[in-house]
Short mmCIF file of C-alpha atoms in Angstrom, two decimals:
data_model
loop_
_atom_site.label_atom_id
_atom_site.label_comp_id
_atom_site.label_asym_id
_atom_site.label_seq_id
_atom_site.Cartn_x
_atom_site.Cartn_y
_atom_site.Cartn_z
CA THR A 140 177.03 -103.31 176.19
CA GLY A 141 176.53 -103.76 172.22
CA SER A 142 179.39 -105.18 170.62
CA ALA A 143 180.54 -105.34 166.78
CA THR A 144 184.07 -105.45 164.81
CA GLY A 145 185.41 -103.47 161.76
CA PRO A 146 183.21 -101.70 159.46
CA ALA A 147 180.32 -102.24 161.78
CA LEU A 148 181.71 -100.22 164.44
CA ALA A 149 183.16 -98.14 161.97
CA SER A 150 179.75 -97.02 160.78
CA LYS A 151 178.43 -96.25 163.86
CA LEU A 152 181.54 -94.20 165.06
CA LEU A 153 181.49 -92.32 162.08
CA ALA A 154 177.52 -91.67 162.57
CA GLY A 155 178.16 -90.13 165.74
CA GLU A 156 176.82 -93.12 167.34
CA ALA A 157 177.79 -95.72 170.12
CA GLY A 158 176.17 -98.95 170.69
CA GLY A 159 176.13 -99.69 174.33
CA THR A 160 174.50 -97.99 177.37
CA GLY A 161 175.72 -98.20 181.11
CA VAL A 162 178.13 -96.63 183.36
CA GLU A 163 180.77 -99.48 183.49
CA ALA A 164 181.86 -102.46 181.40
CA GLY A 165 185.07 -103.89 182.80
CA ALA A 166 187.66 -101.65 183.34
CA VAL A 167 185.97 -98.56 181.70
CA ARG A 168 183.62 -96.51 183.06
CA VAL A 169 181.69 -93.59 180.93
CA PHE A 170 179.58 -90.48 182.46
CA ASP A 171 177.55 -88.08 180.32
CA GLY A 172 176.34 -84.75 182.02
CA ALA A 173 178.94 -84.79 184.43
CA VAL A 174 179.95 -81.13 183.41
CA GLY A 175 177.65 -78.64 182.00
CA ALA A 176 178.20 -76.85 178.88
CA GLU A 177 178.86 -73.41 180.59
CA ALA A 178 181.11 -75.04 183.18
CA CYS A 179 183.04 -76.35 180.22
CA GLU A 180 183.60 -73.65 178.40
CA ALA A 181 184.92 -72.19 181.59
CA ALA A 182 187.24 -74.90 182.06
CA ASP A 183 188.46 -74.92 178.49
CA LYS A 184 189.72 -71.25 179.07
CA GLU A 185 191.47 -72.29 182.10
CA ALA A 186 193.16 -75.06 180.56
CA ALA A 187 194.31 -72.55 178.04
CA VAL A 188 196.24 -71.02 181.04
CA LEU A 189 197.48 -74.20 181.72
CA ARG A 190 199.13 -75.05 178.69
CA ASN A 191 200.62 -71.96 178.52
CA ARG A 192 202.21 -72.40 181.89
CA GLY A 193 203.72 -75.82 180.87
CA ASP A 194 207.36 -74.40 181.61
CA ALA A 195 207.94 -76.96 184.38
CA GLY A 196 206.82 -80.37 184.91
CA GLY A 197 206.31 -80.82 181.16
CA GLY A 198 203.05 -79.30 181.66
CA HIS A 199 201.80 -81.63 184.18
CA TRP A 200 200.74 -80.98 187.45
CA LEU A 201 200.17 -82.06 190.69
CA LEU A 202 197.20 -81.98 193.31
CA ASP A 203 197.27 -83.07 196.76
CA ARG A 204 193.66 -83.15 197.96
CA GLU A 205 194.64 -83.41 201.25
CA GLU A 206 195.69 -79.59 201.46
CA GLY A 207 192.80 -79.14 199.18
CA PRO A 208 192.20 -77.54 195.82
CA SER A 209 193.24 -74.26 194.92
CA ALA A 210 192.96 -73.36 191.06
CA PRO A 211 189.92 -73.46 189.03
CA LEU A 212 190.82 -76.70 187.34
CA GLU A 213 191.95 -78.35 190.74
CA HIS A 214 188.14 -77.67 192.10
CA LEU A 215 186.69 -79.33 189.06
CA ILE A 216 188.81 -82.07 189.22
CA HIS A 217 188.06 -82.47 192.94
CA ALA A 218 184.57 -82.24 192.84
CA CYS A 219 184.53 -85.02 189.88
CA LEU A 220 186.47 -87.28 191.98
CA GLN A 221 184.14 -86.68 194.89
CA GLU A 222 181.33 -87.27 192.87
CA MET A 223 182.78 -90.82 192.08
CA GLY A 224 183.70 -91.65 195.73
CA ASP A 225 187.33 -91.76 195.19
CA GLY A 226 189.16 -90.22 198.24
CA SER A 227 192.83 -90.74 196.36
CA ARG A 228 195.30 -87.99 198.05
CA TRP A 229 197.31 -87.21 194.95
CA VAL A 230 196.55 -86.32 191.39
CA GLU A 231 198.44 -85.50 188.34
CA TYR A 232 196.82 -83.54 185.74
CA TRP A 233 197.66 -81.47 182.40
CA ALA A 234 195.47 -80.45 179.58
CA ARG A 235 195.65 -80.68 175.49
CA ASP A 236 193.51 -79.11 173.08
CA GLU A 237 194.98 -80.78 169.77
CA TRP A 238 193.25 -83.98 168.12
CA LEU A 239 196.60 -85.36 167.89
CA ASN A 240 197.30 -89.06 166.90
CA LEU A 241 197.96 -90.92 170.12
CA ASP A 242 199.32 -94.38 169.69
CA ALA A 243 198.40 -97.00 172.20
CA HIS A 244 200.40 -96.46 175.48
CA ARG A 245 200.07 -96.94 179.18
CA ASP A 246 200.45 -93.95 181.48
CA VAL A 247 203.74 -94.12 183.77
CA ASP A 248 205.63 -92.33 186.77
CA GLU A 249 207.82 -91.03 183.52
CA MET A 250 210.72 -89.40 185.58
CA LEU A 251 210.95 -92.72 187.52
CA ALA A 252 211.07 -94.80 184.81
CA ARG A 253 213.46 -92.58 182.95
CA ARG A 254 216.16 -92.41 185.88
CA GLY A 255 215.72 -96.10 185.80
CA GLU A 256 216.72 -96.36 182.49
CA ALA A 257 219.78 -93.99 182.94
CA GLY A 258 220.85 -96.30 185.48
CA GLY A 259 219.33 -95.47 188.66
CA LEU A 260 217.84 -92.83 190.85
CA ASP A 261 219.38 -89.76 191.87
CA PRO A 262 221.87 -89.96 194.57
CA GLY A 263 220.23 -89.28 197.93
CA ALA A 264 216.53 -89.23 196.17
CA PRO A 265 214.26 -90.61 198.61
CA GLU A 266 213.12 -94.51 197.80
CA THR A 267 210.57 -96.49 199.50
CA PRO A 268 211.64 -100.50 199.29
CA GLY A 269 209.74 -102.41 196.56
CA ARG A 270 207.83 -99.37 195.39
CA PHE A 271 210.41 -96.49 194.34
CA ALA A 272 213.26 -99.39 192.97
CA PRO A 273 215.47 -98.33 190.22
CA GLY A 274 213.79 -98.70 186.66
CA ALA A 275 210.51 -99.77 188.21
CA ILE A 276 207.84 -98.87 186.46
CA ARG A 277 204.58 -97.51 188.42
CA PHE A 278 200.94 -96.86 186.97
CA PRO A 279 198.57 -94.89 188.12
CA THR A 280 195.22 -96.06 189.92
CA HIS A 281 192.97 -94.62 187.47
CA ALA A 282 193.14 -92.27 184.71
CA HIS A 283 190.56 -90.01 183.65
CA VAL A 284 189.67 -87.90 180.38
CA LEU A 285 186.88 -85.04 180.22
CA TYR A 286 186.05 -83.84 177.13
CA LEU A 287 185.46 -79.81 177.61
CA ALA A 288 185.39 -78.28 173.73
CA LEU A 289 185.18 -80.22 170.37
CA GLY A 290 185.23 -78.61 166.89
CA GLU A 291 182.67 -79.39 164.40
CA LYS A 292 184.74 -81.88 162.80
CA VAL A 293 186.09 -84.02 165.63
CA VAL A 294 185.30 -87.61 166.14
CA GLY A 295 188.39 -88.05 168.02
CA PRO A 296 187.43 -91.02 170.24
CA THR A 297 189.34 -92.30 173.45
CA LEU A 298 190.40 -95.90 172.56
CA VAL A 299 190.90 -98.35 175.98
CA LEU A 300 192.56 -101.81 175.30
CA ASP A 301 191.15 -103.73 178.11
CA ASP A 302 194.29 -106.26 178.40
CA GLY A 303 193.95 -107.30 181.84
CA GLY A 304 196.75 -104.99 183.39
CA ALA A 305 200.42 -104.74 182.85
CA GLY A 306 200.80 -108.47 183.48
CA ARG A 307 199.06 -109.21 180.66
CA LYS A 308 199.86 -109.29 176.81
CA GLU A 309 196.98 -109.80 175.05
CA MET A 310 194.02 -107.59 174.33
CA GLU A 311 190.60 -108.94 175.19
CA ARG A 312 188.56 -106.15 174.44
CA MET A 313 188.53 -102.47 173.27
CA PHE A 314 186.32 -99.81 174.12
CA VAL A 315 185.67 -97.18 171.52
CA VAL A 316 184.50 -94.05 173.67
CA PRO A 317 183.59 -90.88 171.36
CA ALA A 318 184.36 -87.19 172.58
CA LYS A 319 181.29 -85.45 173.80
CA GLN A 320 181.51 -82.42 175.50
CA GLY A 321 180.54 -83.11 179.32
CA ARG A 322 181.71 -86.75 178.90
CA LEU A 323 183.76 -88.11 181.70
CA VAL A 324 185.65 -91.45 180.75
CA ARG A 325 187.36 -93.29 183.67
CA PHE A 326 189.23 -96.55 183.70
CA SER A 327 191.88 -98.71 185.16
CA GLY A 328 195.59 -96.81 185.24
CA ASP A 329 197.24 -99.49 183.73
CA ARG A 330 195.39 -99.90 180.67
CA PHE A 331 196.51 -99.47 177.08
CA HIS A 332 194.79 -96.20 175.48
CA ALA A 333 194.84 -94.30 172.39
CA VAL A 334 193.40 -91.35 170.40
CA PRO A 335 193.66 -92.63 166.48
CA ARG A 336 193.83 -89.70 163.99
CA PRO A 337 192.09 -90.52 161.58
CA PRO A 338 189.37 -91.65 163.89
CA LEU A 339 188.95 -95.29 162.31
CA ALA A 340 192.64 -96.21 161.64
CA TYR A 341 192.31 -99.13 164.21
CA LEU A 342 189.08 -100.40 162.93
CA ASP A 343 188.75 -100.04 159.13
CA PRO A 344 191.41 -99.80 156.68
CA VAL A 345 189.36 -98.80 153.75
CA GLU A 346 187.61 -95.73 155.41
CA GLY A 347 190.43 -94.93 157.82
CA GLY A 348 193.71 -95.99 156.87
CA THR A 349 195.98 -98.16 158.75
CA ASN A 350 198.60 -97.63 161.39
CA ASN A 351 201.20 -97.11 158.88
CA VAL A 352 199.23 -94.11 157.16
CA MET A 353 198.34 -91.94 160.12
CA TRP A 354 197.61 -88.22 160.69
CA THR A 355 200.77 -86.21 160.54
CA ARG A 356 200.95 -82.78 161.86
CA LYS A 357 200.18 -80.40 159.12
CA ARG A 358 198.27 -77.12 159.95
CA LYS A 359 195.68 -75.86 157.75
CA ARG A 360 193.55 -72.55 157.61
CA SER A 361 190.32 -71.95 156.86
CA ASN A 362 188.97 -68.29 156.66
CA GLY A 363 192.40 -67.25 157.97
CA LYS A 364 192.03 -69.39 161.04
CA CYS A 365 193.97 -72.48 161.89
CA ASP A 366 191.79 -75.67 161.64
CA GLU A 367 193.47 -77.45 164.54
CA SER A 368 192.48 -74.91 166.76
CA THR A 369 188.52 -74.49 165.68
CA VAL A 370 186.83 -77.33 163.61
CA PHE A 371 189.76 -79.81 164.65
CA LYS A 372 189.72 -78.66 168.04
CA ARG A 373 189.74 -81.47 170.90
CA SER A 374 190.12 -79.91 174.21
CA VAL A 375 190.32 -82.38 177.40
CA LEU A 376 191.10 -82.46 181.04
CA LEU A 377 193.46 -85.40 181.82
CA PHE A 378 194.00 -86.38 185.13
CA ASN A 379 195.34 -89.76 186.89
CA THR A 380 195.12 -90.53 190.68
CA TRP A 381 198.07 -92.14 192.38
CA GLU A 382 198.64 -94.03 195.64
CA GLU A 383 201.95 -92.16 195.88
CA PRO A 384 202.82 -88.86 193.87
CA PRO A 385 204.65 -89.34 190.64
CA ARG A 386 208.23 -88.05 190.59
CA ASP A 387 208.93 -84.05 190.18
CA VAL A 388 205.64 -83.23 188.60
CA PRO A 389 205.32 -79.84 190.48
CA LYS A 390 202.35 -78.16 192.31
CA GLU A 391 200.44 -75.35 190.44
CA ALA A 392 202.04 -72.68 192.01
CA LEU A 393 202.82 -71.01 188.41
CA TYR A 394 199.24 -71.57 187.25
CA ARG A 395 197.52 -70.44 190.48
CA GLU A 396 199.71 -67.21 190.39
CA VAL A 397 197.82 -66.13 186.97
CA VAL A 398 194.55 -67.67 187.36
CA GLY A 399 193.79 -66.89 191.12
CA GLU A 400 192.03 -69.61 193.41
CA GLY A 401 188.70 -70.72 193.58
CA PRO A 402 186.40 -72.69 190.94
CA GLY A 403 186.14 -69.77 188.66
CA GLY A 404 182.79 -71.25 187.07
CA CYS A 405 184.60 -74.65 187.07
CA VAL A 406 181.90 -76.91 188.69
CA ALA A 407 180.95 -80.37 188.31
CA LYS A 408 177.39 -81.40 188.37
CA SER A 409 175.78 -83.39 191.31
CA GLY A 410 176.49 -87.21 190.54
CA GLU A 411 172.52 -87.67 190.81
CA GLU A 412 172.80 -85.77 187.05
CA TRP A 413 175.36 -88.08 185.66
CA ARG A 414 174.01 -90.19 183.34
CA GLY A 415 175.45 -93.56 182.05
CA GLY A 416 177.20 -92.96 178.88
CA ASP A 417 177.67 -94.87 175.41
CA PHE A 418 180.38 -96.67 174.19
CA GLU A 419 180.92 -99.49 171.75
CA LYS A 420 182.87 -102.37 172.48
CA ALA A 421 185.09 -104.71 170.16
CA SER A 422 186.14 -107.77 170.22
CA GLY A 423 190.01 -108.51 170.28
CA ASP A 424 188.93 -111.58 167.31
#
């Protein structure tokens, strides 16, 4: 892939360009055309329903692929994983439609980590030796971002920091994946990742501000409509695969009660139609 740092990378990002082509680079894989425009629109509508049913599990839901997908977004996730040859049984998924500034973080089994911090697991909670020890930090196998709908003013890239995983503490490379409808990003589940707003905050202090001057949630309205749900909308479907299910993430019964079963227009394209996506690689220098 092409590589750049600082302003050189920033200028490409602002122009909507990306420097490298290919489906894989280290811990990151990018696929374009994984989901068509009509299916993205259908999935965006389903995602809105899912977000409104976030009264359990913090808005996160669990798919057991051995039982099979039921609700529309589950069919879409299952199809994408099938096309990638991923046979993982357990999938945690959720949806977001705001372009939030998300600082660099790793996804973990949150309830397990919280219980550990509180002094151990609940009495009687099942444990697997070596895997569910109190205070353990568990990471998903792979993390995924599927872009469903984007406002005209959204850049909203996903940054993946290839730091070698949970046992390492130095960033070797950073991959910048611009947001694009139908694009699917897959990366190792123990990698730091972020969504900057403004988009250049990690790269160019002159154009993008710094981490000390980041976007705050201030809703503006244009023509009577909320900009955050129109020109700044960034609708994504997020899903992590797990060897063992994360704690206390419910299955999607409440969600299914509202939308019913079956794909409902949320279908992935055949893997033969997927294209290697673009991304830019920035060195850690």
